[in-house]
């Protein structure tokens, strides 16, 4: 049957991978809560920030009970990095001090560059039903940490996607895959953010340079990477093996996963809650600016 989705790209270039990466480590993540009592799993924790530079955090949230998400994330500040929220199911309303407002819903992405600072809220716009998605934090290079805030709502039907003959459907949120440019591009860190929907037995290859830090998070089913099975709700850190040229995944049953990669900044990371800078002095400045009401664009 012909795919009617307007954002589906039909001409694709296969990625050639001859020296695939192996799994270095499997990570289960930590159950926690954030905002006003939103239950979530912190998959990429602070202890992995250097290993997975330029990524600072990945939260997975998924709840059927409104009590686990209804409080949302009331007004809070950010400085020094970008937040990328991918909503699989549910509706979340965003407001920020730069005057932006948007509704993030089923399959959509919100990309927010905090830069020198925003105060924003992320509140559920539903009182029942399932809420499921991810929030990724992407660091900014030192030279860009104090840029003006920026924000983009990317509706689901505008995210470029393609399907392969091997049974993979790929949504390209950032970067490039199989010659398809994603919804967002960034220089310096060159983030790749793919949402993979794989049929049972599907094989998917993605070329990437050995120095890119990369991981896979399986949120449905199970993947096989080399001789390692990666079960549901596990993150696989992919080894930066010198000479490797990409990653090859095989689905053990129908599966879905995020494949995320980026070029490390190799700059000092100093985090204090929602502020991520390069020095302690810059953190103190962020706290002082916030208290003085100067984080409002
Ligand atoms: Fe936030």
mmCIF file with all atom_site columns, N, CA and C in Angstrom, residues 159-162 170-177 180-185 192-195:
data_model
loop_
_atom_site.group_PDB
_atom_site.id
_atom_site.type_symbol
_atom_site.label_atom_id
_atom_site.label_alt_id
_atom_site.label_comp_id
_atom_site.label_asym_id
_atom_site.label_entity_id
_atom_site.label_seq_id
_atom_site.pdbx_PDB_ins_code
_atom_site.Cartn_x
_atom_site.Cartn_y
_atom_site.Cartn_z
_atom_site.occupancy
_atom_site.B_iso_or_equiv
_atom_site.pdbx_formal_charge
_atom_site.auth_seq_id
_atom_site.auth_comp_id
_atom_site.auth_asym_id
_atom_site.auth_atom_id
_atom_site.pdbx_PDB_model_num
ATOM 1  N N  . UNK A 1 159 ? 8.300  15.724 10.285 1.00 0.00 ? 159 UNK A N  1
ATOM 2  C CA . UNK A 1 159 ? 9.578  15.062 10.557 1.00 0.00 ? 159 UNK A CA 1
ATOM 3  C C  . UNK A 1 159 ? 9.899  14.143 9.372  1.00 0.00 ? 159 UNK A C  1
ATOM 4  N N  . UNK A 1 160 ? 11.021 14.378 8.676  1.00 0.00 ? 160 UNK A N  1
ATOM 5  C CA . UNK A 1 160 ? 11.354 13.543 7.522  1.00 0.00 ? 160 UNK A CA 1
ATOM 6  C C  . UNK A 1 160 ? 11.454 12.067 7.925  1.00 0.00 ? 160 UNK A C  1
ATOM 7  N N  . UNK A 1 161 ? 10.906 11.188 7.080  1.00 0.00 ? 161 UNK A N  1
ATOM 8  C CA . UNK A 1 161 ? 11.028 9.761  7.380  1.00 0.00 ? 161 UNK A CA 1
ATOM 9  C C  . UNK A 1 161 ? 11.148 8.956  6.104  1.00 0.00 ? 161 UNK A C  1
ATOM 10 N N  . UNK A 1 162 ? 11.723 7.766  6.250  1.00 0.00 ? 162 UNK A N  1
ATOM 11 C CA . UNK A 1 162 ? 11.866 6.865  5.096  1.00 0.00 ? 162 UNK A CA 1
ATOM 12 C C  . UNK A 1 162 ? 11.766 5.432  5.578  1.00 0.00 ? 162 UNK A C  1
ATOM 13 N N  . UNK A 1 170 ? 12.275 4.901  9.472  1.00 0.00 ? 170 UNK A N  1
ATOM 14 C CA . UNK A 1 170 ? 13.193 5.753  10.226 1.00 0.00 ? 170 UNK A CA 1
ATOM 15 C C  . UNK A 1 170 ? 12.683 7.185  10.220 1.00 0.00 ? 170 UNK A C  1
ATOM 16 N N  . UNK A 1 171 ? 12.523 7.754  11.400 1.00 0.00 ? 171 UNK A N  1
ATOM 17 C CA . UNK A 1 171 ? 12.158 9.170  11.531 1.00 0.00 ? 171 UNK A CA 1
ATOM 18 C C  . UNK A 1 171 ? 13.441 9.935  11.852 1.00 0.00 ? 171 UNK A C  1
ATOM 19 N N  . UNK A 1 172 ? 13.776 10.906 11.016 1.00 0.00 ? 172 UNK A N  1
ATOM 20 C CA . UNK A 1 172 ? 15.055 11.618 11.155 1.00 0.00 ? 172 UNK A CA 1
ATOM 21 C C  . UNK A 1 172 ? 14.797 12.946 11.863 1.00 0.00 ? 172 UNK A C  1
ATOM 22 N N  . UNK A 1 173 ? 14.988 12.942 13.173 1.00 0.00 ? 173 UNK A N  1
ATOM 23 C CA . UNK A 1 173 ? 14.725 14.142 13.968 1.00 0.00 ? 173 UNK A CA 1
ATOM 24 C C  . UNK A 1 173 ? 15.876 15.135 13.817 1.00 0.00 ? 173 UNK A C  1
ATOM 25 N N  . UNK A 1 174 ? 17.103 14.643 13.821 1.00 0.00 ? 174 UNK A N  1
ATOM 26 C CA . UNK A 1 174 ? 18.270 15.521 13.632 1.00 0.00 ? 174 UNK A CA 1
ATOM 27 C C  . UNK A 1 174 ? 19.353 14.773 12.883 1.00 0.00 ? 174 UNK A C  1
ATOM 28 N N  . UNK A 1 175 ? 20.194 15.525 12.177 1.00 0.00 ? 175 UNK A N  1
ATOM 29 C CA . UNK A 1 175 ? 21.298 14.933 11.437 1.00 0.00 ? 175 UNK A CA 1
ATOM 30 C C  . UNK A 1 175 ? 20.843 14.384 10.094 1.00 0.00 ? 175 UNK A C  1
ATOM 31 N N  . UNK A 1 176 ? 21.567 13.405 9.601  1.00 0.00 ? 176 UNK A N  1
ATOM 32 C CA . UNK A 1 176 ? 21.296 12.835 8.276  1.00 0.00 ? 176 UNK A CA 1
ATOM 33 C C  . UNK A 1 176 ? 21.390 11.331 8.328  1.00 0.00 ? 176 UNK A C  1
ATOM 34 N N  . UNK A 1 177 ? 20.471 10.647 7.615  1.00 0.00 ? 177 UNK A N  1
ATOM 35 C CA . UNK A 1 177 ? 20.523 9.200  7.501  1.00 0.00 ? 177 UNK A CA 1
ATOM 36 C C  . UNK A 1 177 ? 20.065 8.806  6.107  1.00 0.00 ? 177 UNK A C  1
ATOM 37 N N  . UNK A 1 180 ? 18.890 11.393 3.822  1.00 0.00 ? 180 UNK A N  1
ATOM 38 C CA . UNK A 1 180 ? 17.712 12.170 4.222  1.00 0.00 ? 180 UNK A CA 1
ATOM 39 C C  . UNK A 1 180 ? 18.110 13.127 5.346  1.00 0.00 ? 180 UNK A C  1
ATOM 40 N N  . UNK A 1 181 ? 17.894 14.420 5.127  1.00 0.00 ? 181 UNK A N  1
ATOM 41 C CA . UNK A 1 181 ? 18.229 15.425 6.143  1.00 0.00 ? 181 UNK A CA 1
ATOM 42 C C  . UNK A 1 181 ? 17.119 15.508 7.179  1.00 0.00 ? 181 UNK A C  1
ATOM 43 N N  . UNK A 1 182 ? 17.498 15.537 8.436  1.00 0.00 ? 182 UNK A N  1
ATOM 44 C CA . UNK A 1 182 ? 16.535 15.577 9.526  1.00 0.00 ? 182 UNK A CA 1
ATOM 45 C C  . UNK A 1 182 ? 15.921 16.954 9.724  1.00 0.00 ? 182 UNK A C  1
ATOM 46 N N  . UNK A 1 183 ? 15.017 17.019 10.690 1.00 0.00 ? 183 UNK A N  1
ATOM 47 C CA . UNK A 1 183 ? 14.274 18.258 10.949 1.00 0.00 ? 183 UNK A CA 1
ATOM 48 C C  . UNK A 1 183 ? 15.175 19.359 11.494 1.00 0.00 ? 183 UNK A C  1
ATOM 49 N N  . UNK A 1 184 ? 16.251 18.991 12.180 1.00 0.00 ? 184 UNK A N  1
ATOM 50 C CA . UNK A 1 184 ? 17.153 19.974 12.774 1.00 0.00 ? 184 UNK A CA 1
ATOM 51 C C  . UNK A 1 184 ? 18.594 19.580 12.440 1.00 0.00 ? 184 UNK A C  1
ATOM 52 N N  . UNK A 1 185 ? 19.427 20.559 12.135 1.00 0.00 ? 185 UNK A N  1
ATOM 53 C CA . UNK A 1 185 ? 20.859 20.342 11.907 1.00 0.00 ? 185 UNK A CA 1
ATOM 54 C C  . UNK A 1 185 ? 21.628 21.243 12.867 1.00 0.00 ? 185 UNK A C  1
ATOM 55 N N  . UNK A 1 192 ? 22.982 13.355 15.651 1.00 0.00 ? 192 UNK A N  1
ATOM 56 C CA . UNK A 1 192 ? 22.116 12.447 14.898 1.00 0.00 ? 192 UNK A CA 1
ATOM 57 C C  . UNK A 1 192 ? 21.076 11.939 15.875 1.00 0.00 ? 192 UNK A C  1
ATOM 58 N N  . UNK A 1 193 ? 19.802 12.066 15.522 1.00 0.00 ? 193 UNK A N  1
ATOM 59 C CA . UNK A 1 193 ? 18.731 11.602 16.399 1.00 0.00 ? 193 UNK A CA 1
ATOM 60 C C  . UNK A 1 193 ? 17.714 10.884 15.511 1.00 0.00 ? 193 UNK A C  1
ATOM 61 N N  . UNK A 1 194 ? 17.699 9.559  15.593 1.00 0.00 ? 194 UNK A N  1
ATOM 62 C CA . UNK A 1 194 ? 16.793 8.743  14.776 1.00 0.00 ? 194 UNK A CA 1
ATOM 63 C C  . UNK A 1 194 ? 15.838 7.987  15.678 1.00 0.00 ? 194 UNK A C  1
ATOM 64 N N  . UNK A 1 195 ? 14.577 7.904  15.249 1.00 0.00 ? 195 UNK A N  1
ATOM 65 C CA . UNK A 1 195 ? 13.613 7.004  15.884 1.00 0.00 ? 195 UNK A CA 1
ATOM 66 C C  . UNK A 1 195 ? 13.379 5.871  14.894 1.00 0.00 ? 195 UNK A C  1
#
